[in-house]
Amino acid sequence: MGSAYPRPHTTTNVFIINSTHKLINYLLQQFISKTFK
């Protein structure tokens, strides 16, 4: 991903995207565990 966006501020954007992705995955796991229990 870094090669596609060689700008300096990209690392911050990637970090934010990764954090948001992890948060969404966590919420999805919580929702699934509550739904199927």
XYZ file of C-alpha atoms in Angstrom:
37
model
C 0.000 0.000 0.000
C 2.871 2.363 0.730
C 4.189 2.168 -2.829
C 0.833 3.198 -4.254
C 0.775 6.351 -2.108
C 4.378 7.606 -1.702
C 3.387 10.745 0.204
C 4.796 11.252 3.763
C 1.405 11.569 5.446
C 0.320 8.200 4.067
C 1.632 6.305 7.071
C -0.780 8.208 9.317
C -3.671 7.487 6.966
C -2.777 3.796 6.833
C -2.580 3.716 10.633
C -6.023 5.324 10.928
C -7.463 2.934 8.333
C -5.967 -0.074 10.121
C -7.273 1.100 13.491
C -10.739 1.672 12.057
C -10.627 -1.736 10.377
C -9.678 -3.421 13.657
C -12.457 -1.570 15.474
C -15.018 -2.643 12.860
C -13.810 -6.241 13.084
C -14.097 -6.107 16.890
C -17.641 -4.735 16.726
C -18.594 -7.367 14.157
C -17.220 -10.117 16.385
C -19.152 -8.762 19.376
C -22.351 -8.575 17.312
C -21.905 -12.106 15.936
C -21.130 -13.588 19.357
C -24.223 -11.953 20.854
C -26.431 -12.973 17.947
C -25.487 -16.655 17.762
C -25.303 -17.423 21.483
